[in-house]
Coordinates of C-alpha atoms in Angstrom, one line a residue:
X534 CA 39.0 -40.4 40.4
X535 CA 41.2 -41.9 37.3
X536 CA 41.4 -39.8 34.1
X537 CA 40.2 -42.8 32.5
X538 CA 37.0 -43.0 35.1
X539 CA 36.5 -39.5 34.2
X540 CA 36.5 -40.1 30.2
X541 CA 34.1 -43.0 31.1
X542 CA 31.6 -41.0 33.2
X543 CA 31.5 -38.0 30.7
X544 CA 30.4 -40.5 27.8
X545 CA 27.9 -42.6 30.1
X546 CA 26.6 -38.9 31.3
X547 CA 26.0 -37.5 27.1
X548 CA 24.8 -41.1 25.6
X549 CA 22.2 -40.8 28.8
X550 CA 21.3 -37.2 27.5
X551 CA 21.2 -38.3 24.0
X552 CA 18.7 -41.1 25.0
X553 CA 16.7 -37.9 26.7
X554 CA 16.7 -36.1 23.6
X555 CA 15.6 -39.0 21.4
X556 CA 12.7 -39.5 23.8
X557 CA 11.3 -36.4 24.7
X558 CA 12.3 -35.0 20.9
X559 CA 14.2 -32.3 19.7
X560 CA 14.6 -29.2 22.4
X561 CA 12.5 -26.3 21.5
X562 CA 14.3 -23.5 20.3
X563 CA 13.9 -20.3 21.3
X564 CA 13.4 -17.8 18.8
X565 CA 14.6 -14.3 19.5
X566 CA 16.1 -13.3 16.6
X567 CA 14.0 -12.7 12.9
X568 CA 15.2 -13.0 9.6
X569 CA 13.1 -11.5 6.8
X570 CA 13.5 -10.4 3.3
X571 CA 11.9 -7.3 1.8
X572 CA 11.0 -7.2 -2.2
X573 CA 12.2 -3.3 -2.4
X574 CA 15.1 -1.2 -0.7
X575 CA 14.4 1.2 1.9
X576 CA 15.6 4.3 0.5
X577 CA 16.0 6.1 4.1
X578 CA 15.1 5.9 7.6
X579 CA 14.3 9.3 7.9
X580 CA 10.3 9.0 8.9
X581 CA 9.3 12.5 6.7
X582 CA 11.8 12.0 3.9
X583 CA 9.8 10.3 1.1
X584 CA 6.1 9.1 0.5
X585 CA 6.6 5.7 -0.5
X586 CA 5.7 2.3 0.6
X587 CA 8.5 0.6 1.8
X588 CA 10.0 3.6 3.8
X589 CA 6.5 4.1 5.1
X590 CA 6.2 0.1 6.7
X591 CA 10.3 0.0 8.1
X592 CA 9.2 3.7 9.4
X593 CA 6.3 2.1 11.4
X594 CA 8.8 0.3 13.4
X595 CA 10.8 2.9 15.0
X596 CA 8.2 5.6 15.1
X597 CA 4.8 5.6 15.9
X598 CA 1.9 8.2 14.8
X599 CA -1.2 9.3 16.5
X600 CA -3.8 7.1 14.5
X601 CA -2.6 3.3 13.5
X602 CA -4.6 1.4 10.3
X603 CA -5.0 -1.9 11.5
X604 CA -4.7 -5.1 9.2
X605 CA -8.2 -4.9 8.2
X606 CA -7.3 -1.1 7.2
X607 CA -9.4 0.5 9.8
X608 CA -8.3 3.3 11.9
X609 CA -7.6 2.2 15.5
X610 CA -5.9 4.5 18.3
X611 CA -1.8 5.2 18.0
X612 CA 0.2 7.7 20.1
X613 CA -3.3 9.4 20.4
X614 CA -6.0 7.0 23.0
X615 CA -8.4 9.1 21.8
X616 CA -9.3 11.8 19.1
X617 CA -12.7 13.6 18.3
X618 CA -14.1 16.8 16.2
X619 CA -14.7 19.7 18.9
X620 CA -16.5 21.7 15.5
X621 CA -16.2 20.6 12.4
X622 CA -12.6 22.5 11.8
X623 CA -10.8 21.5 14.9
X624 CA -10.1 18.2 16.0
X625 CA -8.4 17.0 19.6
X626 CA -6.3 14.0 20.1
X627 CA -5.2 12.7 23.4
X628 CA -1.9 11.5 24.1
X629 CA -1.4 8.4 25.7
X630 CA 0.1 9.2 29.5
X631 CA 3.7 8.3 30.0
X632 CA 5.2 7.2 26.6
X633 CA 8.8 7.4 25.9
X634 CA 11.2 7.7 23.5
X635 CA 13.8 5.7 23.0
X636 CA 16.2 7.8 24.7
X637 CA 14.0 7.9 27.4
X638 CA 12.7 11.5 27.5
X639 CA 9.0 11.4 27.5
X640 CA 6.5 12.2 24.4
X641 CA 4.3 15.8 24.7
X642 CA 2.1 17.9 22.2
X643 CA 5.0 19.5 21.3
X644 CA 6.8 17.1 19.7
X645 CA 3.7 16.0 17.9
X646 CA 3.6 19.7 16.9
X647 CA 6.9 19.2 15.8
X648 CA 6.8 16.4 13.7
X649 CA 3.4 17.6 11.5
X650 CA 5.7 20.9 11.1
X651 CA 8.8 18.9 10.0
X652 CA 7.7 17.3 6.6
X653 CA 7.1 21.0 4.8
X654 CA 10.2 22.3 5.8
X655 CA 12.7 19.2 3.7
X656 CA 11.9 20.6 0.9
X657 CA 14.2 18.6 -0.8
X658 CA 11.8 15.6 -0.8
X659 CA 11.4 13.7 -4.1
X660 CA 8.1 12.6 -2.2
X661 CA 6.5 15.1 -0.1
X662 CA 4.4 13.6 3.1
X663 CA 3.1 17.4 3.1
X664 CA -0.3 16.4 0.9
X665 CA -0.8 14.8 4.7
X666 CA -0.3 17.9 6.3
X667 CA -1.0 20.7 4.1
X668 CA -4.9 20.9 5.4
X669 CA -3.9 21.7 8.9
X670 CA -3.4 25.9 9.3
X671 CA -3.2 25.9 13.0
X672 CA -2.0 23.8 15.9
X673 CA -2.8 24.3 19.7
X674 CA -1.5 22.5 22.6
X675 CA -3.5 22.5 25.3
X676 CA -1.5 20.6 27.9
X677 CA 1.4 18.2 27.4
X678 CA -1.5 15.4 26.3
X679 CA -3.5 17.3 24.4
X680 CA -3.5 19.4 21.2
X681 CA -5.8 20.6 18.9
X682 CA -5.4 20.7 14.6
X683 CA -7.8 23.1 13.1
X684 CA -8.4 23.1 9.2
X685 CA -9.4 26.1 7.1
X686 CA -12.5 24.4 6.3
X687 CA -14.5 21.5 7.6
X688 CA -12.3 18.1 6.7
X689 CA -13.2 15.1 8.0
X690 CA -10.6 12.6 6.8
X691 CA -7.9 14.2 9.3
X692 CA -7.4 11.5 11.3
X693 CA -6.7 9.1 8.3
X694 CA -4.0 12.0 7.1
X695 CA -2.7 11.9 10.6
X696 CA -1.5 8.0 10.5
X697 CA 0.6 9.1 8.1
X698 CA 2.5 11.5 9.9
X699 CA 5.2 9.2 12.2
X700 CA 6.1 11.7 15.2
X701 CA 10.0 12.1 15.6
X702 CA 11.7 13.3 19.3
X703 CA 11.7 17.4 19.0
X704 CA 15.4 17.3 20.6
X705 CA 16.9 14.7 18.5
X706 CA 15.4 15.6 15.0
X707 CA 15.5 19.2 15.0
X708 CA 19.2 20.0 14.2
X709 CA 19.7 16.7 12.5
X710 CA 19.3 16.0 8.5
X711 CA 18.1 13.2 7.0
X712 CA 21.7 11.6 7.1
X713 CA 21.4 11.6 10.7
X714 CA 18.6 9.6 10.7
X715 CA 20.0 6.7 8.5
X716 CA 23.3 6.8 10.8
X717 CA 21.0 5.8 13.6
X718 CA 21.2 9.3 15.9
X719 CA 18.1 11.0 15.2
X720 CA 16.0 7.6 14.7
X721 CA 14.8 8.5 17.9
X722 CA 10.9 6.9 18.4
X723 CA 8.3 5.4 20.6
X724 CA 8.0 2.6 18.1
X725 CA 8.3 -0.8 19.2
X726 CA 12.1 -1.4 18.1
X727 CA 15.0 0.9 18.3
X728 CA 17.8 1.6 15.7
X729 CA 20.3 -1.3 14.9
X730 CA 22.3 0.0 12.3
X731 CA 21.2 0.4 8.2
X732 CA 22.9 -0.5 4.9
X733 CA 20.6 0.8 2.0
X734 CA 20.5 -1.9 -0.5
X735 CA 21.5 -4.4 2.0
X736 CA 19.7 -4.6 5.0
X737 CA 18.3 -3.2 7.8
X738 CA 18.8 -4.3 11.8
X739 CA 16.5 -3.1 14.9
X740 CA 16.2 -4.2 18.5
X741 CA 13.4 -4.3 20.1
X742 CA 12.6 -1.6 22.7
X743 CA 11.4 -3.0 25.8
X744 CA 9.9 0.2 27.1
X745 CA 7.4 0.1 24.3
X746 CA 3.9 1.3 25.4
X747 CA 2.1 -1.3 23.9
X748 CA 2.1 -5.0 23.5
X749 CA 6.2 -5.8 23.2
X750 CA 7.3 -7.6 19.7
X751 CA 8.3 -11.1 20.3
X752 CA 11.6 -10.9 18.8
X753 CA 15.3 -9.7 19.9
X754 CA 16.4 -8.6 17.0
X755 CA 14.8 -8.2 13.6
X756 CA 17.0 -8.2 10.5
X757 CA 15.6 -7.4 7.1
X758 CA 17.3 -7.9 4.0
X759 CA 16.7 -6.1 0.8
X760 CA 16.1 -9.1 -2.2
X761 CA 14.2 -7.5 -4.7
X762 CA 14.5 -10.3 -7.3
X763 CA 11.9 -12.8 -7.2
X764 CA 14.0 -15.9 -7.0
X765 CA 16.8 -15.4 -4.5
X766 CA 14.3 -14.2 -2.5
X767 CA 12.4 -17.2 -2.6
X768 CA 15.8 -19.3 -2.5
X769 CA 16.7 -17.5 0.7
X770 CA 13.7 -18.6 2.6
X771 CA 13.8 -22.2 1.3
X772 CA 17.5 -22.7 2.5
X773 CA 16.4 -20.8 6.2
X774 CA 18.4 -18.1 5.4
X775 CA 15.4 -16.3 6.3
X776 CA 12.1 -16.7 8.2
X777 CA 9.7 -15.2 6.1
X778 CA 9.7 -13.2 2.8
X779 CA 7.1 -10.7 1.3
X780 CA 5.8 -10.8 -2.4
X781 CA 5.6 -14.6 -2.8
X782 CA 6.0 -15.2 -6.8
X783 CA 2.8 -16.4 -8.3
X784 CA 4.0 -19.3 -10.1
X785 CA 5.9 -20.6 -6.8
X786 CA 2.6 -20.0 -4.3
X787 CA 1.5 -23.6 -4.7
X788 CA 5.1 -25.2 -4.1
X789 CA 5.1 -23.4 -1.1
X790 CA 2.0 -24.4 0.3
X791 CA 2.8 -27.9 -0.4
X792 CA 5.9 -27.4 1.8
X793 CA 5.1 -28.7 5.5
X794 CA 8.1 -26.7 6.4
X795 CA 6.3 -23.2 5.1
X796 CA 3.0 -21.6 5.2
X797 CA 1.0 -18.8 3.0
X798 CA -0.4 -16.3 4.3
X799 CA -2.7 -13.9 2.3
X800 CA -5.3 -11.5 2.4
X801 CA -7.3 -8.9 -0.1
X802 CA -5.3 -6.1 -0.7
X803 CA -6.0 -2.5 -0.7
X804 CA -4.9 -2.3 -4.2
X805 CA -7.3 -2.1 -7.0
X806 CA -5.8 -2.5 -10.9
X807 CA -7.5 -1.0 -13.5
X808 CA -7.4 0.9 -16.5
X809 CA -7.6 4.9 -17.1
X810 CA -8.6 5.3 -20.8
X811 CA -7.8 9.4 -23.0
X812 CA -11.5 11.1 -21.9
X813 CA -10.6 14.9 -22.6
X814 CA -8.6 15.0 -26.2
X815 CA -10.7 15.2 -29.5
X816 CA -7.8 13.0 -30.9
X817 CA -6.2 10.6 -28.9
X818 CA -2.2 10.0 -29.6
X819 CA -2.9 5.9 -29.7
X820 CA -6.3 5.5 -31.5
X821 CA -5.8 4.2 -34.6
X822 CA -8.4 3.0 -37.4
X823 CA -7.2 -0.7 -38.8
X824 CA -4.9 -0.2 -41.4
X825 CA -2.8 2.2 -39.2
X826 CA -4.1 5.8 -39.6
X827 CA -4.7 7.9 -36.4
X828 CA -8.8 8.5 -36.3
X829 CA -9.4 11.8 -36.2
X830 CA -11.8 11.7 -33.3
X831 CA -11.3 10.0 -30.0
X832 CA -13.8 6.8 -29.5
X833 CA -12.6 6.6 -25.7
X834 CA -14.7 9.8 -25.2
X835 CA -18.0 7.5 -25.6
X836 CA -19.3 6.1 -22.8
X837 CA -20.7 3.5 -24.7
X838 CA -17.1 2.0 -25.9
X839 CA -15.9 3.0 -22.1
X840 CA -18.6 0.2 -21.3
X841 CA -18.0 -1.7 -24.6
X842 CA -14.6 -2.3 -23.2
X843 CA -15.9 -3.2 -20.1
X844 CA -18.1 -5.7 -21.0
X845 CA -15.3 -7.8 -23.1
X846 CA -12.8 -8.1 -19.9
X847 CA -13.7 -11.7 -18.7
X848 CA -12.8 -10.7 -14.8
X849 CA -13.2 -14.4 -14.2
X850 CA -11.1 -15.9 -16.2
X851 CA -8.5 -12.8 -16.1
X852 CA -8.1 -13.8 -12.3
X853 CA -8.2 -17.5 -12.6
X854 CA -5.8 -17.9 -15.0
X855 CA -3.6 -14.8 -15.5
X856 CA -3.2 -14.2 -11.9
X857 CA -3.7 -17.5 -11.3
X858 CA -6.3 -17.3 -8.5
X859 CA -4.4 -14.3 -6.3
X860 CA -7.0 -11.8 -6.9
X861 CA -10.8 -11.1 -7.1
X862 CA -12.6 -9.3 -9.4
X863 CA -13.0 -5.6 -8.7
X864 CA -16.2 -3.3 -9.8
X865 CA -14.9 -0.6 -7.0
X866 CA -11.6 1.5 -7.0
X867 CA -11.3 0.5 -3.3
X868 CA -11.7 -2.2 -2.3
X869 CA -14.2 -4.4 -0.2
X870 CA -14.2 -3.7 3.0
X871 CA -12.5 -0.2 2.4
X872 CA -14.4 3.1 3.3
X873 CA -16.3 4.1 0.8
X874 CA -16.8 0.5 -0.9
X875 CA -20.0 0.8 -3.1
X876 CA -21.5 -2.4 -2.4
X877 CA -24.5 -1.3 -5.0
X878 CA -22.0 -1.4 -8.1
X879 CA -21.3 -5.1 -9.2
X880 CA -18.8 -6.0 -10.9
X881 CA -19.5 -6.0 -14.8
X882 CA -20.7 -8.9 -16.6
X883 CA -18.7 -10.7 -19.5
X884 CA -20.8 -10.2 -22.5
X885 CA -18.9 -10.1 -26.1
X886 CA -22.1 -9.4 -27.9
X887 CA -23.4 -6.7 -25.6
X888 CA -20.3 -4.8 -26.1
X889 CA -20.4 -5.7 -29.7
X890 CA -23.8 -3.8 -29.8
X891 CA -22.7 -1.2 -27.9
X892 CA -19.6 -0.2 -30.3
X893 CA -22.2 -0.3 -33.7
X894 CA -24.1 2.2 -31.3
X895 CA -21.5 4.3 -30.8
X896 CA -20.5 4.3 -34.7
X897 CA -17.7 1.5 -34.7
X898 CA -19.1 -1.4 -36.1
X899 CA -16.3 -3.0 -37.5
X900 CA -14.5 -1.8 -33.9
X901 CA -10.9 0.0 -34.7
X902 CA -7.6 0.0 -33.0
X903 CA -5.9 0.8 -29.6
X904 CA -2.4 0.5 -28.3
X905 CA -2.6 -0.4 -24.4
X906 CA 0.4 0.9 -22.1
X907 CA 1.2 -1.2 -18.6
X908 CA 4.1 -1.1 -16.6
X909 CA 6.0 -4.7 -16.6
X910 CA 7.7 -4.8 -13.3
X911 CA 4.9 -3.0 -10.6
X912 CA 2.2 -5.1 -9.8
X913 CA 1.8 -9.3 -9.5
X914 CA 1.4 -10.1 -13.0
X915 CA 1.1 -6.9 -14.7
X916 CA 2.7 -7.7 -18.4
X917 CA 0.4 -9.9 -18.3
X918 CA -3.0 -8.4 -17.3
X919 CA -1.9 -5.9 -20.1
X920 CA -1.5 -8.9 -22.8
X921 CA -4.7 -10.7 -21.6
X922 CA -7.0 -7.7 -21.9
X923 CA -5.7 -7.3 -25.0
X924 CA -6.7 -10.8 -26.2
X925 CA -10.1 -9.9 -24.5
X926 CA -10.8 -6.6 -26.7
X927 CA -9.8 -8.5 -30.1
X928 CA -12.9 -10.5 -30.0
X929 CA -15.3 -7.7 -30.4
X930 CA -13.1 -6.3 -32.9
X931 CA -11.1 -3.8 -31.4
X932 CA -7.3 -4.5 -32.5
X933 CA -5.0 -4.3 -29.3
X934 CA -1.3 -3.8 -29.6
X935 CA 0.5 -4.1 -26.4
X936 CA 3.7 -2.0 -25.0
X937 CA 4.7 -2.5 -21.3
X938 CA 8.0 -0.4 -20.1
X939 CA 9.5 -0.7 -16.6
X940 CA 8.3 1.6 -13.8
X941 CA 10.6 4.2 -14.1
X942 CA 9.9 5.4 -17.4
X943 CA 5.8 4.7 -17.8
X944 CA 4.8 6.4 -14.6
X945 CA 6.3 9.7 -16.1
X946 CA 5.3 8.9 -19.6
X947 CA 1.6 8.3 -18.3
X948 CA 1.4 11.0 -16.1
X949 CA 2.5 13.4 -19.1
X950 CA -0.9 12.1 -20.9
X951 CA 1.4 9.9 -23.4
X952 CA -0.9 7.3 -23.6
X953 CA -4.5 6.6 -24.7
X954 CA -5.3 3.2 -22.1
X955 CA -3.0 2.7 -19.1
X956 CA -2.6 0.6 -16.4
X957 CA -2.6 1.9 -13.1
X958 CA -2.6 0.1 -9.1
X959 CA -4.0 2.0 -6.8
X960 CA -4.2 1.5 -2.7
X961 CA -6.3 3.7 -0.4
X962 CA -8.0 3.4 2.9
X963 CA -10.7 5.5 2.2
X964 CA -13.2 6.1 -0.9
X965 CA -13.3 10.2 -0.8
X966 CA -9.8 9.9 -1.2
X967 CA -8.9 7.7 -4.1
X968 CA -11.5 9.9 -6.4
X969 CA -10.1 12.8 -5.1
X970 CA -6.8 11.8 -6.8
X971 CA -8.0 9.3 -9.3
X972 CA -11.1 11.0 -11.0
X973 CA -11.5 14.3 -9.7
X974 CA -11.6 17.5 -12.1
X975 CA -7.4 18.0 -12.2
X976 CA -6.5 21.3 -10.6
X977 CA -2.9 21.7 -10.1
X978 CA -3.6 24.2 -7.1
X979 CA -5.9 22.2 -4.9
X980 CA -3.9 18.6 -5.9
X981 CA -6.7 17.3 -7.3
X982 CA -7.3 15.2 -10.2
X983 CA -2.7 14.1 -9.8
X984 CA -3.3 10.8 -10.8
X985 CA -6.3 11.4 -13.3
X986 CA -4.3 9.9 -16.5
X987 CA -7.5 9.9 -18.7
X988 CA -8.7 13.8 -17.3
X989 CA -11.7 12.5 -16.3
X990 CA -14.5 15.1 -15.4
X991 CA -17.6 14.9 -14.0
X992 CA -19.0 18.1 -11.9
X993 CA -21.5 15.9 -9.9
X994 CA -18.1 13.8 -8.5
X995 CA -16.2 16.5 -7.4
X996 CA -18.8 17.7 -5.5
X997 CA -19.7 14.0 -3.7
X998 CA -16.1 14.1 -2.6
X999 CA -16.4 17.5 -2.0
X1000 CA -19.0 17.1 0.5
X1001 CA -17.4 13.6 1.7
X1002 CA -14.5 15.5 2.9
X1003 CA -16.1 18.5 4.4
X1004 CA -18.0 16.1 6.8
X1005 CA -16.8 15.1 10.6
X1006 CA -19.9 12.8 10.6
X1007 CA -18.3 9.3 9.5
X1008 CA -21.8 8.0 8.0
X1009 CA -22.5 11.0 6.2
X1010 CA -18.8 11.4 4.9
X1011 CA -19.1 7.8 3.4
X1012 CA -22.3 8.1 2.1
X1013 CA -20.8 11.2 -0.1
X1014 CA -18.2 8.9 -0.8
X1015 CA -20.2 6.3 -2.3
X1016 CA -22.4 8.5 -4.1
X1017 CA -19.4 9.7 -5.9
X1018 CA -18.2 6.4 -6.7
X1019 CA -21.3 5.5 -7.9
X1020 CA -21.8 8.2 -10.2
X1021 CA -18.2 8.0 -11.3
X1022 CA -18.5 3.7 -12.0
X1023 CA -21.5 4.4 -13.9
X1024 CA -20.3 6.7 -16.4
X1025 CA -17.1 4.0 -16.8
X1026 CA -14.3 6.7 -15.4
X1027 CA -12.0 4.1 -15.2
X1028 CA -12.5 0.5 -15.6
X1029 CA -12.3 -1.6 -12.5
X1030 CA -10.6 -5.2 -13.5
X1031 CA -9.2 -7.0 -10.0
X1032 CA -7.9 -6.3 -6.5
X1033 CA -4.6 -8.2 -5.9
X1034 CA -4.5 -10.2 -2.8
X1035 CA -0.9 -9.5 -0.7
X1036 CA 1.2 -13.2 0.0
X1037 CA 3.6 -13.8 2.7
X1038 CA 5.5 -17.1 3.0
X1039 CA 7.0 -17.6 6.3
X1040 CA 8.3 -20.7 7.5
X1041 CA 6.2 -23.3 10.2
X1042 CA 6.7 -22.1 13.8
X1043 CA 6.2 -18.3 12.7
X1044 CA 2.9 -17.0 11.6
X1045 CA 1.5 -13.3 10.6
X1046 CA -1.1 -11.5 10.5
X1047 CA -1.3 -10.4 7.0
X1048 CA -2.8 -7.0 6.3
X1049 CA -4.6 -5.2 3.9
X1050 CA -2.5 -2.8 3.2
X1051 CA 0.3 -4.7 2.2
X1052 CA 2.7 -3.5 4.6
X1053 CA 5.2 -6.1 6.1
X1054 CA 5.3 -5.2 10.5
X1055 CA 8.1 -7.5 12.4
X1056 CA 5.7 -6.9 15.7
X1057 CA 3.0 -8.6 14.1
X1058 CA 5.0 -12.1 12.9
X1059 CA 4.3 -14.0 16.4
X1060 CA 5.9 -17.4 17.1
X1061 CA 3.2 -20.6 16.9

């Protein structure tokens, strides 16, 4: 054949395919790799480093533990098919048969054992996992599936505790340091993607492990990239630079959901916001009577201005407009649908002349004035919420002055009992536990009370939680646990103002199941 009847046939051969495509329509493209950008660094791989959020989700994908939350927050089985109380202080979980590592070698007791061990001895942690561990005094295995955790005392919420705990391969983490771990050659887990490679501040790349035990991730190759700022976050998933991003700005929500090209997906989150208000000084550093001098006794002690303030929060109008419809009102410090919800306690009406009335009552008839403390770069909206409430509480005559700080000086400042009404986020999966750390009686030798900012304290709510976590009976544990909230709610320990829903945009063809928790899991974005 001629090298012109070549040249011929190769042109009538691609128009013909070209005519193919035009007709059937674009070829569908496979999609093994994903692209998606996190809202805050991953400060290290190593699974028992430090107790924060976004190590805790990338954690989840190399590393497995023995109880998994699913996205409705409820505990379903992990590493461990099965777990139950034998008395009420020992509890046995069953291993799943034949799981491997990623090298391979195949998971027993002992490195679950291990791995529970592991957290108390870095004790160069700037956050401990060991408030997960700490309840457990003895460990027995009693066959390569099977081991036994026995507590000092009754404690039901073990297996919550537990699915914090990721377990780690006994021969590859127990010479290596943290380091090793972010270099890839400890990162040894049963999770269902292996170590890529890691550049903190950057991004993060993992593979996915086809030897995983359970359903296999649909994806290759998962790269996330660290874009904190709102914007060129947003900007990278508009241009396809990625497939999906987490922490969708407010003010960009309804853009995106006009998009055909993108979707929103959302759910409640665990996170409650509200506000811890000076209960235990006399005198309280930011109380103030209206022309400026500090009142010489503390009105945040009287639960009648506790409800006062209350009362003047419109809830409705604070999450229609402020947060502009990404959050429902909250009368709980868990959420709906949480453990320990109490569904009895409603969320508090607006009612400017009740809590008028309730202020004369409580001697303040002409109200006085407050400074209110928020953080400005933590939670969707919070400079806002702060400056909003404030607006709120001027109307029955309480002067607001508002000072929001970034997150890395408030926390400290807040926690140090600086400030007279705070703002605080809080997430939990279980009741018992968020008034455990939230309202109960501080004690810095049992950890309670760590996150008490107004030192709160009510003996008939430490011993609720008290009794909810000394019970292996589920219903009776979260009966405690409401009982406590209840009491807690009603005597305005904190005050409840909205739980924040969690947003994902990701773009059409990709879709997620978006979880309570707020936690961002590659194996659960599915292609449509």
């Amino acid at each position: 054949m001629s090298t012109y009847r070549k040249k011929m046939l190769s042109t009538l051969l691609a128009a013909s395919a070209s005519v193919m495509l035009v007709i059937a329509g674009p070829a569908p493209v496979q999609a093994a790799d994903l692209k998606i950008a996190l809202a805050a660094d991953v400060s290290s791989l190593d699974p028992h480093f430090v107790n924060i959020a976004p190590n805790i989700a990338l954690s989840q994908h190399m590393f497995d533990a023995l109880v998994h939350v699913d996205p409705n927050g409820q505990l379903i089985p992990g590493l461990a098919a099965s777990w139950k109380a034998v008395n009420p202080t020992t509890w046995e979980f069953k291993l799943r048969p034949d799981v491997k590592f990623h090298d391979g070698s195949e998971l027993t007791a002992e490195d679950v054992a291990y791995s529970l061990d592991r957290p108390a001895s870095l004790t160069n942690s700037p956050g401990p996992f060991t408030s997960y561990t700490k309840q457990i005094v003895g460990k027995e295995i009693v066959d390569a599936q099977t081991i036994r955790l026995k507590t000092a005392t009754p404690y039901g919420p073990l297996p919550l505790d537990v699915s914090s705990i990721f377990i780690v391969s006994k021969k590859a983490a127990q010479q290596a340091g943290t380091e090793d771990f972010n270099r890839g050659k400890a990162a040894i887990g049963t999770g269902p993607f292996k170590f890529g490679s890691y550049r903190r501040g950057d991004r993060i790349e993992l593979l996915r492990n086809d030897a995983y035990w359970g359903t296999k991730p649909a994806w290759d190759k998962v790269t996330f990239r660290i874009i904190a700022s709102d914007t060129p976050r947003l900007t990278a998933l508009l241009a396809g630079e990625v497939d999906a991003i987490e922490s969708v700005p407010t003010v960009d929500i309804g853009k995106v959901r006009a998009n055909p090209k993108f979707r929103i997906e959302q759910k409640v989150s665990w996170r409650t916001i509200f506000w811890h208000l000076d209960q235990s000084r006399d005198k309280s550093p930011f109380v103030f009577d209206k022309s400026g001098k500090p009142l010489e006794k503390n009105p945040l002690k009287d639960v009648r201005v506790r409800q006062a303030i209350s009362k003047a929060i419109n809830r409705q109008v604070l999450v229609e407009q402020t947060m502009e419809g990404l959050a429902v009102p909250a009368s709980n410090v868990v959420s709906p649908g949480i453990f320990g919800h109490a569904e009895s306690v409603k969320v508090e009406a607006y009612d400017v002349a009740g809590a008028k009335k309730l202020l004369a009552e409580a001697g303040y008839p002409e109200g006085f004035a407050l400074t209110l403390h928020g953080p400005n770069n933590r939670y969707v909206n919070d400079d806002q919420i702060v400056q909003t409430t404030a607006q709120f509480l001027s109307r029955i005559g309480i002067q607001a002055k508002v000072e929001t700080m970034p997150l890395s000086s408030y926390f400290g400042k807040a926690r140090g009992g600086e400030f007279s009404m705070a703002l605080l986020g809080w997430g939990s999966l279980a009741g018992d536990f968020s008034l455990r750390s939230l309202l109960g009686t501080p004690d810095p030798d049992s950890g309670w009370g760590t996150w008490n900012w107004g030192k709160y304290s009510n003996p008939k709510v430490d011993q609720s939680v008290r009794s909810a976590l000394s019970s292996v009976d589920a219903q009776k544990r979260e009966a405690a646990a409401r009982e406590g909230a209840v009491t807690a709610l009603k005597d305005y320990a904190v005050i409840p103002l909205h739980h924040q829903y969690a947003t994902w945009a990701v773009r059409k063809g990709v879709k997620y199941i978006a979880r309570t928790d707020e936690f961002t899991f590659a194996h659960q974005f599915v292609p449509e």
